[in-house]
mmCIF file of C-alpha atoms and ligand atoms in Angstrom:
data_model
loop_
_atom_site.group_PDB
_atom_site.id
_atom_site.type_symbol
_atom_site.label_atom_id
_atom_site.label_comp_id
_atom_site.label_asym_id
_atom_site.label_seq_id
_atom_site.Cartn_x
_atom_site.Cartn_y
_atom_site.Cartn_z
ATOM 1 C CA MET A 152 18.835 43.531 38.586
ATOM 2 C CA LYS A 153 17.788 40.073 39.357
ATOM 3 C CA ASN A 154 18.255 39.121 42.969
ATOM 4 C CA TYR A 155 20.144 36.009 44.025
ATOM 5 C CA LYS A 156 21.334 34.494 47.323
ATOM 6 C CA LEU A 157 24.994 34.293 48.145
ATOM 7 C CA LEU A 158 26.585 30.880 48.701
ATOM 8 C CA THR A 159 29.838 32.657 49.434
ATOM 9 C CA PRO A 160 31.372 32.884 52.897
ATOM 10 C CA GLY A 161 30.908 36.626 53.508
ATOM 11 C CA PRO A 162 29.540 38.869 52.383
ATOM 12 C CA LEU A 163 26.657 36.505 52.633
ATOM 13 C CA THR A 164 22.911 36.593 52.371
ATOM 14 C CA THR A 165 21.370 38.667 55.224
ATOM 15 C CA THR A 166 17.742 39.078 56.190
ATOM 16 C CA ASP A 167 15.622 42.008 55.066
ATOM 17 C CA THR A 168 15.209 43.046 58.653
ATOM 18 C CA VAL A 169 19.039 43.369 58.956
ATOM 19 C CA LYS A 170 19.182 45.444 55.788
ATOM 20 C CA GLU A 171 16.215 47.666 56.842
ATOM 21 C CA GLN A 172 18.242 49.017 59.689
ATOM 22 C CA MET A 173 20.492 50.720 57.220
ATOM 23 C CA LEU A 174 17.652 53.039 56.112
ATOM 24 C CA PHE A 175 18.472 55.258 59.151
ATOM 25 C CA ASP A 176 21.324 57.834 59.099
ATOM 26 C CA HIS A 177 22.345 57.749 62.734
ATOM 27 C CA CYS A 178 24.167 60.465 64.594
ATOM 28 C CA THR A 179 27.594 59.213 65.814
ATOM 29 C CA TRP A 180 28.224 61.424 68.877
ATOM 30 C CA ASP A 181 25.059 61.005 70.763
ATOM 31 C CA ASP A 182 24.494 58.618 73.711
ATOM 32 C CA ASP A 183 21.992 56.455 71.910
ATOM 33 C CA TYR A 184 24.659 55.554 69.329
ATOM 34 C CA LYS A 185 27.398 54.941 71.806
ATOM 35 C CA GLN A 186 25.206 52.676 73.768
ATOM 36 C CA ILE A 187 24.601 50.572 70.640
ATOM 37 C CA THR A 188 28.349 50.170 70.218
ATOM 38 C CA GLN A 189 28.782 49.218 73.925
ATOM 39 C CA GLU A 190 25.918 46.671 73.773
ATOM 40 C CA ILE A 191 27.555 45.115 70.621
ATOM 41 C CA ARG A 192 30.879 44.786 72.542
ATOM 42 C CA ARG A 193 29.182 43.266 75.569
ATOM 43 C CA LYS A 194 27.285 40.714 73.452
ATOM 44 C CA LEU A 195 30.436 39.643 71.547
ATOM 45 C CA LEU A 196 32.183 38.959 74.861
ATOM 46 C CA ALA A 197 29.313 36.774 75.933
ATOM 47 C CA LEU A 198 29.428 34.878 72.686
ATOM 48 C CA ALA A 199 33.125 34.218 73.227
ATOM 49 C CA HIS A 200 32.410 33.001 76.768
ATOM 50 C CA VAL A 201 34.745 35.451 78.389
ATOM 51 C CA SER A 202 34.273 37.791 81.356
ATOM 52 C CA GLU A 203 34.438 41.546 81.108
ATOM 53 C CA GLU A 204 37.126 41.576 83.838
ATOM 54 C CA GLU A 205 39.593 39.401 81.842
ATOM 55 C CA TYR A 206 38.763 40.348 78.291
ATOM 56 C CA THR A 207 37.572 43.391 76.330
ATOM 57 C CA CYS A 208 36.280 43.793 72.729
ATOM 58 C CA VAL A 209 37.429 46.357 70.167
ATOM 59 C CA LEU A 210 35.545 47.173 67.001
ATOM 60 C CA MET A 211 37.757 48.158 64.010
ATOM 61 C CA GLN A 212 36.664 49.872 60.825
ATOM 62 C CA GLY A 213 37.327 47.963 57.587
ATOM 63 C CA SER A 214 37.134 44.357 56.448
ATOM 64 C CA GLY A 215 38.380 41.396 58.351
ATOM 65 C CA THR A 216 41.917 41.746 57.171
ATOM 66 C CA PHE A 217 42.008 45.100 58.781
ATOM 67 C CA GLY A 218 41.377 43.497 62.067
ATOM 68 C CA VAL A 219 44.066 40.836 61.622
ATOM 69 C CA GLU A 220 46.487 43.580 60.497
ATOM 70 C CA SER A 221 45.674 45.639 63.538
ATOM 71 C CA VAL A 222 46.271 42.801 65.987
ATOM 72 C CA LEU A 223 49.631 41.709 64.418
ATOM 73 C CA THR A 224 50.979 45.203 64.001
ATOM 74 C CA SER A 225 49.891 46.362 67.383
ATOM 75 C CA SER A 226 50.857 43.343 69.517
ATOM 76 C CA VAL A 227 54.072 42.051 67.919
ATOM 77 C CA GLY A 228 56.789 44.518 69.009
ATOM 78 C CA PRO A 229 60.218 45.141 67.643
ATOM 79 C CA GLU A 230 61.773 42.715 70.103
ATOM 80 C CA ASP A 231 59.225 40.102 69.491
ATOM 81 C CA GLY A 232 58.941 37.070 67.124
ATOM 82 C CA LEU A 233 55.892 35.698 65.520
ATOM 83 C CA LEU A 234 55.244 32.063 64.418
ATOM 84 C CA ILE A 235 52.485 31.829 61.789
ATOM 85 C CA ALA A 236 50.929 28.497 61.151
ATOM 86 C CA ALA A 237 49.376 28.490 57.649
ATOM 87 C CA ASN A 238 47.346 26.021 55.583
ATOM 88 C CA GLY A 239 45.737 28.341 53.144
ATOM 89 C CA ALA A 240 45.605 31.881 51.665
ATOM 90 C CA TYR A 241 44.354 33.422 54.941
ATOM 91 C CA GLY A 242 47.274 32.125 56.954
ATOM 92 C CA LEU A 243 49.688 33.242 54.193
ATOM 93 C CA ARG A 244 47.974 36.714 54.300
ATOM 94 C CA MET A 245 49.097 36.995 57.908
ATOM 95 C CA ALA A 246 52.712 36.372 56.656
ATOM 96 C CA ASP A 247 52.134 39.101 54.031
ATOM 97 C CA ILE A 248 50.955 41.491 56.720
ATOM 98 C CA ALA A 249 54.090 40.633 58.848
ATOM 99 C CA LYS A 250 56.339 41.210 55.854
ATOM 100 C CA HIS A 251 54.773 44.572 55.071
ATOM 101 C CA ALA A 252 55.100 45.684 58.669
ATOM 102 C CA GLY A 253 58.633 44.457 58.982
ATOM 103 C CA LEU A 254 57.830 42.092 61.811
ATOM 104 C CA HIS A 255 60.156 39.248 62.840
ATOM 105 C CA TYR A 256 58.190 36.153 61.768
ATOM 106 C CA LYS A 257 58.637 32.596 60.959
ATOM 107 C CA LEU A 258 56.242 30.652 58.672
ATOM 108 C CA TYR A 259 55.160 27.134 59.363
ATOM 109 C CA ASN A 260 53.482 26.110 56.067
ATOM 110 C CA GLU A 261 51.244 23.012 56.004
ATOM 111 C CA ASP A 262 49.511 21.470 53.032
ATOM 112 C CA TYR A 263 46.011 22.881 52.227
ATOM 113 C CA ASP A 264 44.310 19.665 53.058
ATOM 114 C CA GLN A 265 46.112 19.103 56.431
ATOM 115 C CA VAL A 266 45.551 20.974 59.737
ATOM 116 C CA PRO A 267 48.653 22.533 61.262
ATOM 117 C CA SER A 268 50.168 20.068 63.763
ATOM 118 C CA ALA A 269 50.250 20.978 67.500
ATOM 119 C CA GLU A 270 53.243 18.738 67.995
ATOM 120 C CA LYS A 271 55.105 20.435 65.274
ATOM 121 C CA ILE A 272 54.291 23.932 66.754
ATOM 122 C CA ALA A 273 55.440 22.649 70.166
ATOM 123 C CA GLU A 274 58.788 21.602 68.587
ATOM 124 C CA LEU A 275 59.164 24.907 66.758
ATOM 125 C CA LEU A 276 58.536 26.748 70.025
ATOM 126 C CA LYS A 277 61.168 24.721 71.867
ATOM 127 C CA GLU A 278 63.764 25.290 69.028
ATOM 128 C CA ASN A 279 63.061 29.016 68.660
ATOM 129 C CA PRO A 280 63.007 30.846 71.991
ATOM 130 C CA GLU A 281 62.781 34.209 70.217
ATOM 131 C CA ILE A 282 59.234 33.463 69.270
ATOM 132 C CA THR A 283 56.844 35.312 71.543
ATOM 133 C CA HIS A 284 53.553 35.013 69.555
ATOM 134 C CA VAL A 285 51.762 32.276 67.624
ATOM 135 C CA SER A 286 49.022 33.072 65.092
ATOM 136 C CA MET A 287 46.761 30.782 63.040
ATOM 137 C CA VAL A 288 43.383 30.587 61.197
ATOM 138 C CA HIS A 289 40.526 28.605 62.745
ATOM 139 C CA SER A 290 38.317 28.000 59.763
ATOM 140 C CA GLU A 291 40.573 28.240 56.630
ATOM 141 C CA THR A 292 38.050 29.579 54.175
ATOM 142 C CA THR A 293 40.371 28.811 51.339
ATOM 143 C CA SER A 294 39.561 25.100 51.584
ATOM 144 C CA GLY A 295 36.904 24.861 54.226
ATOM 145 C CA ILE A 296 39.110 22.920 56.655
ATOM 146 C CA LEU A 297 38.527 23.526 60.396
ATOM 147 C CA ASN A 298 41.802 23.759 62.139
ATOM 148 C CA ASP A 299 42.329 22.284 65.677
ATOM 149 C CA ILE A 300 42.844 25.578 67.693
ATOM 150 C CA ALA A 301 42.259 23.653 70.994
ATOM 151 C CA ALA A 302 45.287 21.370 70.495
ATOM 152 C CA VAL A 303 47.491 24.329 69.356
ATOM 153 C CA ALA A 304 46.288 26.479 72.229
ATOM 154 C CA GLU A 305 47.374 23.976 74.717
ATOM 155 C CA VAL A 306 50.910 23.807 73.482
ATOM 156 C CA VAL A 307 51.171 27.529 72.953
ATOM 157 C CA LYS A 308 49.941 28.241 76.488
ATOM 158 C CA LYS A 309 52.219 25.475 77.965
ATOM 159 C CA ALA A 310 55.117 27.265 76.254
ATOM 160 C CA GLY A 311 54.041 30.597 77.656
ATOM 161 C CA ARG A 312 53.447 32.311 74.308
ATOM 162 C CA ILE A 313 50.756 34.638 73.102
ATOM 163 C CA PHE A 314 48.098 33.062 70.947
ATOM 164 C CA ILE A 315 46.307 34.942 68.074
ATOM 165 C CA VAL A 316 43.407 33.315 66.228
ATOM 166 C CA ASP A 317 41.809 34.494 62.975
ATOM 167 C CA ALA A 318 38.344 33.079 63.468
ATOM 168 C CA MET A 319 36.924 35.251 60.776
ATOM 169 C CA SER A 320 34.635 32.639 59.103
ATOM 170 C CA SER A 321 33.864 30.623 62.223
ATOM 171 C CA PHE A 322 33.042 32.939 65.180
ATOM 172 C CA GLY A 323 29.312 32.720 65.757
ATOM 173 C CA GLY A 324 28.935 29.585 63.665
ATOM 174 C CA VAL A 325 31.269 27.414 65.601
ATOM 175 C CA ASP A 326 31.354 27.684 69.378
ATOM 176 C CA ILE A 327 34.732 28.832 70.712
ATOM 177 C CA PRO A 328 35.386 28.821 74.501
ATOM 178 C CA VAL A 329 37.978 31.630 74.148
ATOM 179 C CA ALA A 330 38.886 32.009 77.898
ATOM 180 C CA GLU A 331 39.046 28.271 78.450
ATOM 181 C CA LEU A 332 41.468 27.911 75.558
ATOM 182 C CA GLY A 333 43.475 30.909 76.778
ATOM 183 C CA ILE A 334 43.314 32.674 73.392
ATOM 184 C CA ASP A 335 44.826 36.141 73.796
ATOM 185 C CA PHE A 336 43.435 37.752 70.639
ATOM 186 C CA ILE A 337 40.637 36.417 68.396
ATOM 187 C CA ILE A 338 39.423 38.270 65.363
ATOM 188 C CA SER A 339 36.218 38.098 63.290
ATOM 189 C CA SER A 340 34.099 40.447 61.225
ATOM 190 C CA ALA A 341 30.627 41.784 60.853
ATOM 191 C CA ASN A 342 29.769 40.029 57.616
ATOM 192 C CA LYS A 343 30.444 36.379 58.371
ATOM 193 C CA CYS A 344 28.582 34.027 60.911
ATOM 194 C CA ILE A 345 26.823 36.794 62.756
ATOM 195 C CA GLN A 346 25.246 37.579 59.463
ATOM 196 C CA GLY A 347 25.756 41.372 59.347
ATOM 197 C CA VAL A 348 26.965 43.507 56.377
ATOM 198 C CA PRO A 349 30.645 44.287 55.638
ATOM 199 C CA GLY A 350 32.300 47.320 57.168
ATOM 200 C CA PHE A 351 33.986 46.436 60.452
ATOM 201 C CA SER A 352 35.956 43.694 62.183
ATOM 202 C CA PHE A 353 36.087 42.988 65.846
ATOM 203 C CA ILE A 354 38.823 41.773 68.191
ATOM 204 C CA ILE A 355 38.253 40.108 71.476
ATOM 205 C CA CYS A 356 41.386 40.417 73.541
ATOM 206 C CA ARG A 357 42.780 39.650 76.964
ATOM 207 C CA ARG A 358 43.005 43.023 78.756
ATOM 208 C CA ASP A 359 46.537 42.341 80.138
ATOM 209 C CA ARG A 360 47.824 41.586 76.655
ATOM 210 C CA LEU A 361 46.051 44.590 75.121
ATOM 211 C CA MET A 362 47.736 46.863 77.830
ATOM 212 C CA GLU A 363 51.082 45.597 76.580
ATOM 213 C CA CYS A 364 50.286 46.978 73.130
ATOM 214 C CA GLU A 365 50.318 50.600 74.186
ATOM 215 C CA GLY A 366 52.692 52.533 71.926
ATOM 216 C CA LYS A 367 53.683 49.548 69.851
ATOM 217 C CA ALA A 368 51.465 49.955 66.698
ATOM 218 C CA ARG A 369 53.136 50.419 63.346
ATOM 219 C CA SER A 370 50.097 52.210 62.031
ATOM 220 C CA LEU A 371 47.868 55.109 63.209
ATOM 221 C CA SER A 372 44.467 53.970 61.961
ATOM 222 C CA LEU A 373 44.946 50.280 62.863
ATOM 223 C CA ASP A 374 46.301 51.041 66.395
ATOM 224 C CA LEU A 375 44.371 48.491 68.414
ATOM 225 C CA TYR A 376 45.290 50.012 71.864
ATOM 226 C CA ASP A 377 44.345 53.557 70.883
ATOM 227 C CA GLN A 378 41.078 52.325 69.256
ATOM 228 C CA TRP A 379 40.223 50.507 72.469
ATOM 229 C CA LYS A 380 41.134 53.519 74.633
ATOM 230 C CA THR A 381 38.735 55.865 72.886
ATOM 231 C CA MET A 382 35.990 53.196 72.649
ATOM 232 C CA GLU A 383 36.270 52.102 76.273
ATOM 233 C CA LYS A 384 35.547 55.628 77.500
ATOM 234 C CA ASP A 385 31.991 55.757 76.342
ATOM 235 C CA GLY A 386 31.530 53.758 73.118
ATOM 236 C CA LYS A 387 32.757 56.415 70.747
ATOM 237 C CA TRP A 388 34.730 55.191 67.695
ATOM 238 C CA ARG A 389 38.116 56.911 67.240
ATOM 239 C CA PHE A 390 37.449 57.816 63.590
ATOM 240 C CA THR A 391 34.147 57.901 61.603
ATOM 241 C CA SER A 392 32.261 54.748 62.445
ATOM 242 C CA PRO A 393 30.339 52.816 59.889
ATOM 243 C CA THR A 394 27.044 53.713 61.262
ATOM 244 C CA HIS A 395 24.766 51.797 58.942
ATOM 245 C CA VAL A 396 26.809 48.701 59.365
ATOM 246 C CA VAL A 397 26.742 49.069 63.027
ATOM 247 C CA LEU A 398 22.954 49.393 63.164
ATOM 248 C CA ALA A 399 22.630 46.273 60.910
ATOM 249 C CA PHE A 400 25.045 44.273 63.049
ATOM 250 C CA ALA A 401 23.112 45.088 66.292
ATOM 251 C CA GLN A 402 19.937 43.682 64.484
ATOM 252 C CA ALA A 403 21.975 40.684 63.313
ATOM 253 C CA LEU A 404 22.886 39.942 66.900
ATOM 254 C CA ARG A 405 19.271 40.189 68.101
ATOM 255 C CA GLU A 406 18.316 37.817 65.278
ATOM 256 C CA MET A 407 21.048 35.451 66.242
ATOM 257 C CA GLU A 408 19.718 35.261 69.880
ATOM 258 C CA LYS A 409 16.297 34.673 68.591
ATOM 259 C CA GLU A 410 17.486 31.766 66.480
ATOM 260 C CA GLY A 411 18.909 30.258 69.605
ATOM 261 C CA GLY A 412 22.457 31.539 69.700
ATOM 262 C CA ILE A 413 25.653 29.843 68.445
ATOM 263 C CA ALA A 414 24.400 26.386 69.175
ATOM 264 C CA ALA A 415 21.265 26.721 66.876
ATOM 265 C CA ARG A 416 23.165 28.604 64.218
ATOM 266 C CA HIS A 417 25.900 25.976 64.227
ATOM 267 C CA GLU A 418 23.356 23.215 64.007
ATOM 268 C CA ARG A 419 21.760 24.877 60.952
ATOM 269 C CA TYR A 420 25.034 25.414 59.136
ATOM 270 C CA ALA A 421 26.179 21.914 59.919
ATOM 271 C CA GLN A 422 22.862 20.382 58.505
ATOM 272 C CA ASN A 423 23.272 22.576 55.409
ATOM 273 C CA ASN A 424 26.802 21.387 54.985
ATOM 274 C CA ARG A 425 26.015 17.665 55.514
ATOM 275 C CA LEU A 426 23.175 17.850 53.073
ATOM 276 C CA LEU A 427 25.326 19.749 50.446
ATOM 277 C CA ILE A 428 28.084 17.185 50.580
ATOM 278 C CA GLU A 429 25.639 14.276 50.413
ATOM 279 C CA ARG A 430 23.720 15.549 47.421
ATOM 280 C CA MET A 431 26.826 16.641 45.599
ATOM 281 C CA GLY A 432 28.331 13.207 46.221
ATOM 282 C CA GLU A 433 25.303 11.621 44.639
ATOM 283 C CA MET A 434 26.240 13.564 41.367
ATOM 284 C CA GLY A 435 29.804 12.457 41.586
ATOM 285 C CA ILE A 436 31.068 15.786 42.981
ATOM 286 C CA HIS A 437 33.402 15.177 45.889
ATOM 287 C CA PRO A 438 34.957 17.389 48.672
ATOM 288 C CA TYR A 439 38.607 18.302 48.492
ATOM 289 C CA ILE A 440 39.001 18.055 52.358
ATOM 290 C CA ARG A 441 38.773 14.417 53.561
ATOM 291 C CA GLU A 442 39.443 15.010 57.248
ATOM 292 C CA HIS A 443 38.558 18.094 59.331
ATOM 293 C CA GLN A 444 35.946 19.505 56.842
ATOM 294 C CA GLY A 445 34.287 22.462 58.576
ATOM 295 C CA PRO A 446 30.613 23.393 58.514
ATOM 296 C CA ILE A 447 31.097 26.791 56.781
ATOM 297 C CA ILE A 448 32.320 26.264 53.192
ATOM 298 C CA THR A 449 33.173 23.320 51.065
ATOM 299 C CA THR A 450 35.692 23.077 48.304
ATOM 300 C CA PHE A 451 34.588 20.551 45.619
ATOM 301 C CA PHE A 452 36.559 18.936 42.806
ATOM 302 C CA TYR A 453 34.931 19.228 39.449
ATOM 303 C CA PRO A 454 33.266 16.032 38.262
ATOM 304 C CA GLU A 455 35.479 13.853 36.107
ATOM 305 C CA ASN A 456 35.622 14.401 32.344
ATOM 306 C CA ARG A 457 33.848 17.662 32.593
ATOM 307 C CA HIS A 458 33.495 19.813 29.473
ATOM 308 C CA PHE A 459 32.578 23.172 30.975
ATOM 309 C CA SER A 460 34.200 26.097 32.636
ATOM 310 C CA PHE A 461 33.566 27.517 36.032
ATOM 311 C CA GLU A 462 32.178 30.676 34.408
ATOM 312 C CA GLU A 463 29.641 28.670 32.592
ATOM 313 C CA MET A 464 28.344 26.856 35.588
ATOM 314 C CA TYR A 465 28.497 29.997 37.686
ATOM 315 C CA THR A 466 26.351 31.970 35.237
ATOM 316 C CA TYR A 467 23.871 29.066 34.882
ATOM 317 C CA ILE A 468 23.384 28.865 38.701
ATOM 318 C CA LYS A 469 23.310 32.575 39.103
ATOM 319 C CA GLU A 470 20.475 33.049 36.590
ATOM 320 C CA ARG A 471 18.478 30.553 38.760
ATOM 321 C CA GLY A 472 19.096 32.429 41.949
ATOM 322 C CA TYR A 473 22.393 31.533 43.574
ATOM 323 C CA ALA A 474 25.974 32.840 43.443
ATOM 324 C CA ILE A 475 28.736 30.338 44.116
ATOM 325 C CA TYR A 476 32.424 30.798 44.526
ATOM 326 C CA PRO A 477 35.522 29.896 42.488
ATOM 327 C CA GLY A 478 38.094 27.566 44.014
ATOM 328 C CA LYS A 479 41.143 28.942 45.775
ATOM 329 C CA VAL A 480 43.313 25.924 46.494
ATOM 330 C CA THR A 481 46.505 25.851 44.366
ATOM 331 C CA ASP A 482 46.949 22.192 43.764
ATOM 332 C CA ALA A 483 43.677 21.206 42.176
ATOM 333 C CA ASP A 484 40.793 22.310 39.922
ATOM 334 C CA THR A 485 37.975 23.167 42.277
ATOM 335 C CA PHE A 486 35.009 25.345 43.143
ATOM 336 C CA ARG A 487 33.540 26.344 46.494
ATOM 337 C CA ILE A 488 30.099 26.471 47.941
ATOM 338 C CA GLY A 489 29.434 28.364 51.254
ATOM 339 C CA ASN A 490 26.454 27.391 53.343
ATOM 340 C CA ILE A 491 26.420 30.199 55.930
ATOM 341 C CA GLY A 492 24.183 33.325 56.069
ATOM 342 C CA GLU A 493 20.348 33.287 55.577
ATOM 343 C CA ILE A 494 20.508 29.842 53.958
ATOM 344 C CA TYR A 495 18.336 26.894 54.755
ATOM 345 C CA ARG A 496 17.724 23.260 53.711
ATOM 346 C CA GLU A 497 15.445 24.389 50.839
ATOM 347 C CA ASP A 498 18.289 26.460 49.419
ATOM 348 C CA ILE A 499 20.705 23.676 49.434
ATOM 349 C CA GLU A 500 18.079 21.259 47.858
ATOM 350 C CA LYS A 501 17.290 23.840 45.208
ATOM 351 C CA LEU A 502 21.002 24.537 44.399
ATOM 352 C CA CYS A 503 21.692 20.890 44.011
ATOM 353 C CA GLU A 504 18.729 20.525 41.734
ATOM 354 C CA ILE A 505 20.109 23.358 39.537
ATOM 355 C CA VAL A 506 23.521 21.681 39.405
ATOM 356 C CA LYS A 507 21.969 18.408 38.468
ATOM 357 C CA GLU A 508 20.131 20.100 35.601
ATOM 358 C CA PHE A 509 23.221 21.804 34.462
ATOM 359 C CA LEU A 510 25.213 18.609 34.360
ATOM 360 C CA ALA A 511 22.399 16.904 32.463
ATOM 361 C CA GLU A 512 22.306 19.706 29.891
ATOM 362 C CA LYS A 513 26.017 19.480 29.439
ATOM 363 C CA LYS A 514 25.862 15.721 28.884
ATOM 364 C CA GLN A 515 23.126 16.113 26.309
ATOM 365 C CA GLU A 516 25.200 18.835 24.437
ATOM 366 C CA GLU A 517 28.199 16.509 24.332
ATOM 367 C CA GLU A 518 26.187 13.626 23.030
ATOM 368 C CA ALA A 519 24.382 15.666 20.411
HETATM 369 C C1 PLP B 690 36.934 36.565 55.275
HETATM 370 C C2 PLP B 690 38.181 36.134 55.876
HETATM 371 C C3 PLP B 690 39.184 37.077 56.216
HETATM 372 C C4 PLP B 690 39.067 38.503 56.000
HETATM 373 O O1 PLP B 690 38.978 38.817 54.607
HETATM 374 P P1 PLP B 690 38.429 40.265 54.219
HETATM 375 O O2 PLP B 690 38.276 40.101 52.749
HETATM 376 O O3 PLP B 690 39.423 41.276 54.660
HETATM 377 O O4 PLP B 690 37.072 40.465 54.887
HETATM 378 C C5 PLP B 690 40.275 36.627 56.974
HETATM 379 N N1 PLP B 690 40.427 35.376 57.242
HETATM 380 C C6 PLP B 690 39.507 34.414 57.006
HETATM 381 C C7 PLP B 690 39.778 33.048 57.382
HETATM 382 C C8 PLP B 690 38.418 34.841 56.215
HETATM 383 O O5 PLP B 690 37.414 33.750 55.978
#
């Protein structure tokens, strides 16, 4: 099969050295392996700027959604109420999780090109004293918008509520001062900005909030407290751990440090993103998000008067070495390009050249 690079927001393109780690079938019960898990947990706390006294880290098998579901269904108890601020498919997925689990929840739905308003959330908290928890997405991968979690954290903390953040596609690529913002639970996964492969999610949580989860979980395998209790003992995972994914992730963390940590990675992603938007703009292709565009993924409108389908463009680009992403917003005809993973300036330049060629060929066809 012909190889291509992924311009999708996870799974994303990883290094060969990360993939090579998966050639080893590691034993799960010995101390070497447990130490790898413990080191990963410590490093993730450091990336979140939190102390081991106040916070802890839990790794959870499955994709990112399993992590979000684990937090919501383990922390929101039968007497609690959850406010979900959504401006895209991942925010709405939290409502879907809440519905499936029978949680008491309220949905604050915002337009996909607008960030949830902290003032509005403050009002909702004042009007609804039964709300105990607030959850939202940081980087809404649906559109590429970067939500203002700092402004929301301030009102949620002032109102004395628990704050849950899905930072799936931003953690590691955008610096988040988790303790300073007072975030109680923050979730991300192995296959996004840390640049590992898919297979587990991780949750950084305030210890006191986690202790309150004991016995509350609606599910056995997603019980956040029980998963933590086993892992905290000596680094053993409660059920079979995704060993190859864990080894690859440990390597991905080392490579991230080598690159210069979150600051350097953020800079590379932001440069990729700026260049992408600039070059696409030169071809008359404009971003859907006008304000609060994040550095992770961009939703673009199709050029005007186009006479081609997404599949046609996708195949053309894929044959030339890159895989792009279909649009996901509901109110416009769009496609998406992610710029995270092992992606550099050369890749963005090459991609834009391919798009340019494609558009020129289409134009020629029309005129013929
Ligand atoms: C990727 C992602 C998720 C998790 O999706 P999975 O398919 O379960 O990995 C959740 N929220 C956001 C914002 C994401 O980008």
